[in-house]
C-alpha cells in the first residue's frame, strides 16, 4: 500500500532533522579521520602493528551489528529518544577514546562508539519518510545523502590537518561540542512520541545474539581473508559460523511474532532491488575511497593532508550536483536516474583503471568528477525506490536493512580489493621484470625508467646492481597494475547492477503516490 500523506514539515522539523544529519555526519567522519592517524595512535600507545587495525575493525563490527537493530530500537525508544540516546553515547565514547591510555581501553570505547554511531545512519534515512511529505522527501534525502557521502571525502583532509596541527586526541575531542549541541536540538525539536515499553518485554535476545555472532564473524572473516587466504582454516571457520548463525537468525525472525528485525520487506521487489543497488554502491563507494589513498600514499608518496586535498574533487563535484539530483528526481523518476547514476559511476571507476605510477592530481581529476556527479544519483533515487512506497511501520526496519547492505557491500568490496592487491602485485612485478630483460621500451616507460638508461643496459638479464636500483620503481609499477585491476573489478560490478534497474517498476503493492512516479 502507498505511504500515507504527511503534513507539511515546519521549521522545527527541518531543524531537528538537520541535527540528526549532523550526528550521522559525525559518526561517518569519525571512521575516516581516525584511519588517517592510526600510525600516530600506534606510536603514542605502544600498540603492536599487527593489532592496530582493530581500532577500526572494532568500530565497524559494532556499527554493522547496530544498523539492522535500528528499527527495533526506534519502536522501543521512539525516533527522538533513539537519536538523543545514541548521540549522547557516541559523544561520551568519543571522550573515552581521547582519554584512553592503552590498546584495550581504546578498543572498548571504539566498540561503544561504533554501536551508537551505527544506529544514526538508518535512523536519519528512516526519518526522511517519517517526518516529511512526499514533495519534500527528495530534498531531505539529498541533505542526508550529501553529508553521508561527503564525510568519507573530507575525512582524510580533516584527519590529516588535525594530526599535523594538534594531537591524535583531537580526532575524538572534536565530537564533543557538536555532539552536545545536536543532542539538545534533537531533544527539543524532534516529534514527541510515547515509548513502547512492551517492546522490551518481547525483545528476542536469542535473535540478537545470532545476529551479532553472524555479522561479527563475517566482518572478521573479510578482514582476515586477504592476508591469510580465503581457504585458510580461520577464514573458513568464520564463514561457516556466519552462515550457521545467520541462517538461525533468519529462520527465527521469520517465525517470530515480534522479530528483532522485520525481514518481510525483502518480499517487496522494489525494496529487494534497492538493497542490491545499495550493496553494489557500497562496493564502489568504499572501494574508491580506499584505493585512492593507497595509490597516493604508497605509489605517489603523498602525506595524509595532501591525499585529502586531492580527494576533495569528488566532494566538490558531489555538492555542485546535489541540486540537479533533487530537481531530476522530482521530474524524471527514480528508475531512469538510478540507471544514469550507476552508468556514470561505473564509468568514473573504470577510468581510474588506466593509471600509471606517474598519475597524480591531473590524471585523477576527471574520474573523480564523474564519480562525484554520479554519487547523488546512485544514492537518492535508489533510496526512494527501496523505501518511498513502504508503509510507515515498515520504514525503520527497512531503512536499517537498506543501509546494512551498503556497509556489507563496502566490507566485501574492500576484502576483494585487498585480495587482488595481495595476490596480483608479485605476479605483475615478475612480468615487468621479464619485459625489462627482453628490452621492452613500453614496460620501461610505464615503470618510469628513462629511455637512455634502458639503452645503456646490456642485452639479456638486467645486472643485479641495476635491478637493485630499479626495485623500488618496479614495486610501485606492479602495485599500480594491481590497483588498476581492482578499479576495473569494482567498475564492472557497478555496471552489472544496471541489469536490475528495469525490474524496479511499481507493482500491485507499491502504486505511485505522485503522478510522476508512474514513469519509474
XYZ file of C-alpha atoms in Angstrom:
520
model
C 0.000 0.000 0.000
C 1.248 3.538 -0.606
C 2.740 5.517 2.204
C 0.278 7.969 3.764
C 0.484 11.668 3.052
C 2.129 13.668 5.814
C 1.538 17.271 6.805
C 3.907 19.927 5.575
C 7.042 19.923 7.729
C 7.689 23.119 9.639
C 10.932 24.865 10.513
C 11.271 22.974 13.799
C 11.007 19.636 11.998
C 13.675 20.651 9.494
C 15.961 21.887 12.277
C 15.520 18.641 14.203
C 16.215 16.634 11.070
C 19.315 18.748 10.362
C 20.546 17.919 13.876
C 20.094 14.213 13.091
C 22.075 14.642 9.861
C 24.930 16.333 11.719
C 25.002 13.469 14.220
C 25.183 10.978 11.353
C 27.948 13.021 9.695
C 29.984 12.889 12.918
C 29.673 9.097 13.071
C 30.757 8.555 9.456
C 33.519 11.160 9.593
C 34.964 9.579 12.725
C 35.863 6.397 10.849
C 37.726 8.306 8.147
C 39.693 10.758 10.259
C 40.862 8.028 12.640
C 42.086 5.936 9.697
C 44.482 8.686 8.631
C 46.151 8.803 12.050
C 46.453 5.146 13.015
C 50.289 5.241 12.848
C 50.448 8.138 15.316
C 47.981 6.427 17.683
C 50.064 3.261 17.402
C 53.245 5.089 18.405
C 51.577 7.039 21.215
C 50.012 3.996 22.903
C 52.740 1.484 22.040
C 50.380 -0.797 20.126
C 51.816 -3.730 18.167
C 51.478 -3.160 14.397
C 49.501 -6.377 13.853
C 46.868 -5.257 16.397
C 46.472 -1.679 15.196
C 43.763 -2.385 12.632
C 41.444 -3.491 15.446
C 40.969 0.149 16.398
C 38.973 0.438 13.158
C 37.653 -3.118 12.996
C 36.119 -2.919 16.482
C 34.172 0.183 15.472
C 33.000 -1.319 12.170
C 31.848 -4.610 13.719
C 29.809 -2.803 16.371
C 28.401 -0.458 13.729
C 27.297 -3.233 11.371
C 25.540 -5.043 14.261
C 23.724 -1.884 15.342
C 22.463 -0.872 11.891
C 19.773 -3.580 11.486
C 18.662 -3.129 15.112
C 17.637 0.467 14.452
C 14.037 -0.492 13.666
C 13.521 -2.334 16.955
C 15.250 0.420 18.925
C 13.087 3.047 17.193
C 9.911 1.203 18.203
C 11.078 0.862 21.807
C 12.604 4.306 22.356
C 10.903 6.379 19.591
C 12.910 8.169 16.911
C 13.519 11.179 19.155
C 14.933 9.296 22.122
C 16.895 6.860 19.990
C 18.711 9.773 18.371
C 19.277 11.562 21.686
C 20.499 8.396 23.419
C 22.716 7.210 20.565
C 24.314 10.618 20.030
C 24.891 11.063 23.763
C 26.605 7.662 23.989
C 28.642 8.392 20.848
C 29.805 11.719 22.306
C 30.694 10.224 25.691
C 32.515 7.337 23.996
C 34.491 9.887 21.963
C 35.670 11.457 25.214
C 36.588 7.964 26.446
C 38.624 7.301 23.292
C 40.522 10.565 23.739
C 41.300 9.682 27.361
C 42.455 6.125 26.565
C 45.965 5.208 27.634
C 46.057 1.602 26.416
C 45.035 -0.558 23.481
C 42.344 -2.367 25.464
C 40.583 0.762 26.708
C 40.691 2.384 23.267
C 39.124 -0.662 21.586
C 36.436 -0.902 24.285
C 35.431 2.718 23.779
C 35.511 2.241 19.999
C 33.040 -0.656 20.295
C 30.627 1.551 22.260
C 31.198 4.423 19.842
C 30.559 2.200 16.819
C 27.359 0.699 18.209
C 25.931 4.143 18.969
C 27.057 5.587 15.648
C 25.661 2.640 13.700
C 22.066 3.498 14.584
C 22.364 7.094 13.389
C 22.652 6.379 9.645
C 19.463 4.299 9.183
C 17.618 6.476 11.706
C 18.248 9.530 9.526
C 17.125 7.854 6.293
C 14.043 6.462 8.037
C 13.250 9.969 9.321
C 13.068 11.212 5.711
C 9.935 9.117 5.147
C 8.512 9.510 8.665
C 8.821 13.281 9.040
C 8.222 14.713 5.577
C 5.506 14.594 2.906
C 6.470 13.091 -0.482
C 7.045 16.519 -2.027
C 9.832 17.239 0.493
C 11.368 13.776 0.783
C 13.706 14.341 -2.169
C 15.225 17.426 -0.533
C 15.522 15.684 2.833
C 17.162 12.627 1.246
C 19.621 14.890 -0.544
C 20.586 16.668 2.683
C 21.205 13.328 4.379
C 22.892 11.827 1.323
C 25.285 14.745 0.795
C 26.523 14.515 4.370
C 26.679 10.707 4.268
C 28.971 10.585 1.248
C 30.785 13.868 1.915
C 32.195 12.581 5.207
C 34.448 9.926 3.588
C 35.648 12.518 1.066
C 36.652 15.253 3.519
C 37.740 12.792 6.214
C 41.361 12.474 5.020
C 41.706 16.278 4.877
C 40.265 16.791 8.342
C 42.212 13.888 9.822
C 45.469 14.935 8.208
C 45.082 18.546 9.331
C 44.242 17.580 12.919
C 47.140 15.127 13.074
C 49.671 17.642 11.765
C 48.311 20.629 13.740
C 47.289 19.124 17.081
C 47.438 15.595 18.544
C 45.538 12.358 17.872
C 43.309 13.039 20.905
C 41.571 15.786 18.934
C 40.345 13.225 16.407
C 37.837 12.325 19.131
C 37.580 15.573 21.087
C 36.170 17.417 18.059
C 32.966 15.381 18.530
C 32.192 16.788 21.966
C 30.885 20.279 21.163
C 28.753 19.418 18.098
C 27.575 16.250 19.836
C 26.268 18.208 22.797
C 24.547 20.754 20.564
C 22.723 18.239 18.371
C 21.600 16.241 21.413
C 19.895 19.349 22.803
C 18.387 20.245 19.410
C 17.109 16.718 18.849
C 15.527 16.523 22.298
C 13.812 19.882 21.810
C 12.712 19.713 18.167
C 12.057 16.112 17.090
C 8.468 14.818 17.351
C 7.416 13.588 20.784
C 6.046 10.059 20.828
C 5.288 7.570 23.565
C 7.969 4.849 24.018
C 6.686 1.277 23.693
C 7.747 -0.365 26.932
C 6.145 -3.648 25.858
C 8.808 -3.859 23.136
C 11.425 -4.509 25.833
C 9.477 -7.457 27.234
C 9.049 -9.057 23.797
C 12.637 -8.391 22.683
C 14.183 -11.612 21.327
C 17.641 -11.860 22.905
C 18.414 -15.137 21.126
C 17.882 -13.485 17.733
C 20.070 -10.587 18.830
C 22.908 -12.955 19.765
C 22.576 -14.849 16.468
C 22.612 -11.580 14.523
C 25.649 -10.261 16.408
C 27.601 -13.518 16.000
C 26.734 -13.758 12.306
C 27.702 -10.194 11.377
C 30.802 -10.109 13.609
C 32.143 -13.391 12.189
C 31.551 -12.153 8.636
C 33.358 -8.868 9.293
C 36.353 -10.623 10.879
C 36.483 -13.186 8.062
C 36.517 -10.422 5.466
C 39.274 -8.634 7.373
C 41.471 -11.731 7.644
C 40.841 -13.332 4.228
C 43.141 -11.176 2.057
C 46.189 -11.829 4.242
C 45.567 -15.419 5.386
C 43.843 -16.635 2.225
C 40.165 -17.366 1.612
C 40.718 -21.103 2.149
C 42.605 -20.803 5.447
C 41.167 -22.650 8.433
C 40.310 -19.497 10.374
C 38.530 -17.818 7.478
C 36.540 -20.928 6.543
C 35.539 -21.431 10.188
C 34.383 -17.822 10.487
C 32.403 -18.074 7.249
C 30.784 -21.300 8.472
C 29.868 -19.577 11.750
C 28.438 -16.634 9.799
C 26.317 -18.956 7.655
C 25.097 -21.035 10.597
C 24.257 -18.124 12.895
C 22.793 -16.125 10.019
C 20.539 -18.982 8.940
C 19.350 -19.415 12.527
C 18.631 -15.692 12.777
C 16.640 -15.639 9.519
C 14.532 -18.674 10.430
C 13.833 -17.399 13.931
C 12.978 -13.892 12.664
C 10.546 -15.160 10.030
C 8.680 -17.227 12.633
C 8.632 -14.622 15.405
C 5.530 -12.535 16.169
C 7.754 -9.589 17.169
C 11.105 -10.109 15.374
C 14.175 -8.103 16.274
C 14.465 -7.210 12.581
C 11.480 -7.466 10.242
C 12.779 -9.290 7.158
C 9.450 -9.420 5.317
C 10.301 -6.226 3.404
C 12.572 -8.353 1.207
C 9.406 -9.840 -0.312
C 8.829 -6.447 -1.926
C 10.550 -6.422 -5.326
C 11.478 -2.750 -5.336
C 12.906 -2.907 -1.841
C 14.951 -6.016 -2.666
C 16.337 -4.393 -5.825
C 17.059 -1.209 -3.896
C 19.086 -3.248 -1.399
C 21.067 -4.866 -4.214
C 21.851 -1.420 -5.612
C 22.815 -0.216 -2.124
C 25.148 -3.227 -1.768
C 26.842 -2.506 -5.109
C 27.108 1.205 -4.299
C 28.883 0.255 -1.077
C 31.470 -1.693 -3.084
C 32.186 1.270 -5.354
C 31.923 3.987 -2.722
C 34.049 2.346 -0.029
C 36.372 0.877 -2.649
C 37.142 4.196 -4.338
C 37.714 5.970 -1.025
C 40.135 3.161 -0.100
C 42.015 2.787 -3.394
C 42.833 6.459 -3.839
C 44.765 6.861 -0.549
C 46.541 3.532 -1.123
C 47.770 4.696 -4.526
C 48.570 8.255 -3.484
C 50.432 7.125 -0.364
C 52.369 4.038 -1.483
C 52.937 4.933 -5.134
C 52.993 8.724 -5.174
C 54.299 9.272 -1.625
C 51.782 11.938 -0.524
C 51.051 12.644 3.135
C 47.501 12.444 4.581
C 46.769 16.145 4.151
C 47.893 16.123 0.510
C 45.815 12.998 -0.143
C 42.739 14.600 1.384
C 43.208 17.741 -0.678
C 43.372 15.720 -3.915
C 40.268 13.753 -2.937
C 38.246 16.923 -2.340
C 37.450 16.983 -6.059
C 34.866 14.241 -5.521
C 33.204 16.135 -2.686
C 33.032 19.411 -4.590
C 31.520 17.720 -7.665
C 29.018 15.974 -5.423
C 27.929 19.197 -3.717
C 27.530 21.038 -7.023
C 25.444 18.199 -8.451
C 23.126 17.691 -5.463
C 20.543 20.328 -6.550
C 20.417 18.758 -10.023
C 19.761 15.351 -8.464
C 16.847 16.754 -6.451
C 15.336 18.522 -9.450
C 15.795 15.484 -11.668
C 14.258 13.104 -9.139
C 11.140 15.275 -8.953
C 10.693 15.356 -12.724
C 12.163 12.211 -14.246
C 11.673 9.402 -11.766
C 13.881 7.064 -9.789
C 14.449 4.229 -12.271
C 15.886 6.366 -15.051
C 18.023 8.428 -12.695
C 19.310 5.290 -10.985
C 20.384 3.856 -14.333
C 22.073 7.136 -15.245
C 23.842 7.340 -11.883
C 25.217 3.802 -11.889
C 26.326 4.047 -15.522
C 28.193 7.290 -14.790
C 29.642 5.947 -11.534
C 30.846 2.805 -13.316
C 32.483 4.955 -15.993
C 34.253 7.054 -13.357
C 35.529 3.921 -11.645
C 36.621 2.397 -14.958
C 38.637 5.457 -15.991
C 40.788 5.023 -12.882
C 41.827 1.575 -14.127
C 44.325 3.172 -16.545
C 46.641 4.844 -14.034
C 50.431 4.787 -14.273
C 52.944 5.315 -11.456
C 53.171 8.946 -12.635
C 49.418 9.628 -12.366
C 48.597 12.383 -9.892
C 46.037 15.142 -9.377
C 45.584 15.976 -13.063
C 45.097 12.369 -14.117
C 42.682 11.705 -11.268
C 40.623 14.859 -11.760
C 38.038 13.758 -14.344
C 37.407 10.279 -12.939
C 36.747 11.968 -9.594
C 34.407 14.464 -11.230
C 32.389 11.695 -12.865
C 32.124 9.790 -9.595
C 31.215 12.914 -7.652
C 28.477 13.813 -10.132
C 27.141 10.251 -10.086
C 27.059 9.627 -6.326
C 23.840 11.508 -5.554
C 22.078 9.788 -8.469
C 23.253 6.439 -7.052
C 22.000 7.271 -3.559
C 18.883 9.428 -3.739
C 16.747 7.592 -6.348
C 17.543 4.054 -5.053
C 16.595 5.195 -1.544
C 13.184 6.224 -2.834
C 12.915 3.024 -4.864
C 13.545 0.988 -1.740
C 11.716 2.944 0.973
C 9.444 5.555 -0.585
C 6.422 3.287 -1.122
C 6.550 1.254 2.107
C 4.033 1.535 4.924
C 5.194 3.766 7.761
C 5.536 0.835 10.195
C 7.945 -0.905 7.812
C 10.294 2.028 7.267
C 12.570 1.847 10.372
C 13.443 -1.843 9.871
C 13.667 -1.449 6.095
C 15.990 1.549 6.425
C 18.278 -0.454 8.701
C 18.451 -3.316 6.197
C 18.945 -0.931 3.268
C 21.891 0.789 4.970
C 23.290 -2.512 6.231
C 23.537 -3.703 2.634
C 25.679 -0.702 1.721
C 28.054 -1.364 4.626
C 28.254 -5.079 3.836
C 28.947 -4.217 0.215
C 31.773 -1.980 1.365
C 33.237 -4.658 3.639
C 33.114 -7.347 0.949
C 34.423 -4.917 -1.661
C 37.428 -3.997 0.498
C 38.184 -7.678 1.092
C 38.076 -8.347 -2.651
C 40.263 -5.309 -3.352
C 42.857 -6.378 -0.790
C 42.789 -9.883 -2.242
C 43.553 -8.501 -5.700
C 46.381 -6.328 -4.385
C 47.869 -9.104 -2.225
C 47.656 -11.786 -4.904
C 48.477 -9.874 -8.085
C 51.309 -7.487 -7.193
C 54.079 -10.128 -7.148
C 52.959 -11.550 -10.492
C 52.952 -8.112 -12.074
C 56.440 -7.431 -10.691
C 57.757 -10.670 -12.217
C 56.112 -9.888 -15.553
C 57.566 -6.378 -15.655
C 60.999 -7.739 -14.797
C 60.777 -10.193 -17.700
C 59.718 -7.420 -20.059
C 62.661 -5.301 -18.972
C 65.062 -8.136 -19.599
C 63.514 -8.513 -23.068
C 64.282 -4.851 -23.702
C 60.668 -3.621 -23.693
C 60.650 0.161 -24.058
C 56.924 0.199 -23.264
C 57.497 -1.534 -19.901
C 60.366 0.826 -19.106
C 58.199 3.808 -19.951
C 55.367 2.536 -17.695
C 57.768 1.968 -14.817
C 59.275 5.412 -15.345
C 62.784 4.375 -16.389
C 64.456 6.944 -18.670
C 64.917 5.586 -22.206
C 68.613 6.497 -22.226
C 69.113 4.361 -19.117
C 67.427 1.411 -20.834
C 69.596 1.927 -23.893
C 72.731 1.783 -21.746
C 71.880 -1.630 -20.295
C 73.417 -4.716 -21.952
C 71.014 -7.192 -23.602
C 69.760 -10.133 -21.549
C 69.217 -10.245 -17.770
C 69.376 -6.904 -16.040
C 72.559 -6.683 -13.897
C 71.942 -7.183 -10.178
C 73.181 -3.705 -9.305
C 70.863 -2.072 -11.837
C 67.923 -4.219 -10.675
C 68.559 -3.187 -7.074
C 68.348 0.449 -8.157
C 65.170 -0.197 -10.128
C 63.468 -2.339 -7.444
C 61.512 0.497 -5.753
C 60.207 1.745 -9.118
C 59.347 -1.819 -10.141
C 57.389 -2.418 -6.929
C 55.396 0.778 -7.376
C 54.643 -0.098 -11.004
C 53.461 -3.596 -10.019
C 51.300 -2.154 -7.232
C 49.820 0.308 -9.729
C 48.844 -2.519 -12.070
C 47.224 -4.443 -9.220
C 45.333 -1.315 -8.138
C 44.184 -0.805 -11.733
C 42.764 -4.333 -11.740
C 40.906 -3.562 -8.521
C 39.442 -0.413 -10.105
C 38.342 -2.457 -13.130
C 36.729 -5.076 -10.895
C 34.559 -2.650 -8.940
C 33.695 -0.781 -12.167
C 32.383 -3.995 -13.753
C 30.387 -4.862 -10.620
C 28.851 -1.381 -10.635
C 27.884 -1.596 -14.297
C 26.488 -5.095 -13.770
C 23.973 -3.635 -11.289
C 22.326 -1.831 -14.200
C 20.757 -5.145 -15.238
C 18.377 -4.983 -12.269
C 17.163 -1.405 -12.769
C 14.498 -2.181 -15.446
C 12.775 -4.559 -12.987
C 12.235 -1.841 -10.353
C 8.747 -0.968 -11.602
C 5.775 -0.235 -9.343
C 3.750 -3.364 -8.661
C 0.428 -4.013 -7.036
C 1.884 -3.384 -3.589
C 3.580 -0.109 -4.435
C 1.464 2.041 -6.682
C 2.808 5.557 -7.244
C 1.841 8.219 -4.759
C 2.534 11.075 -7.195
C 1.834 11.423 -10.920
C 5.485 11.412 -11.968
C 6.122 8.144 -10.097
C 4.250 6.319 -12.848
C 7.209 6.625 -15.258
C 9.678 4.921 -12.895
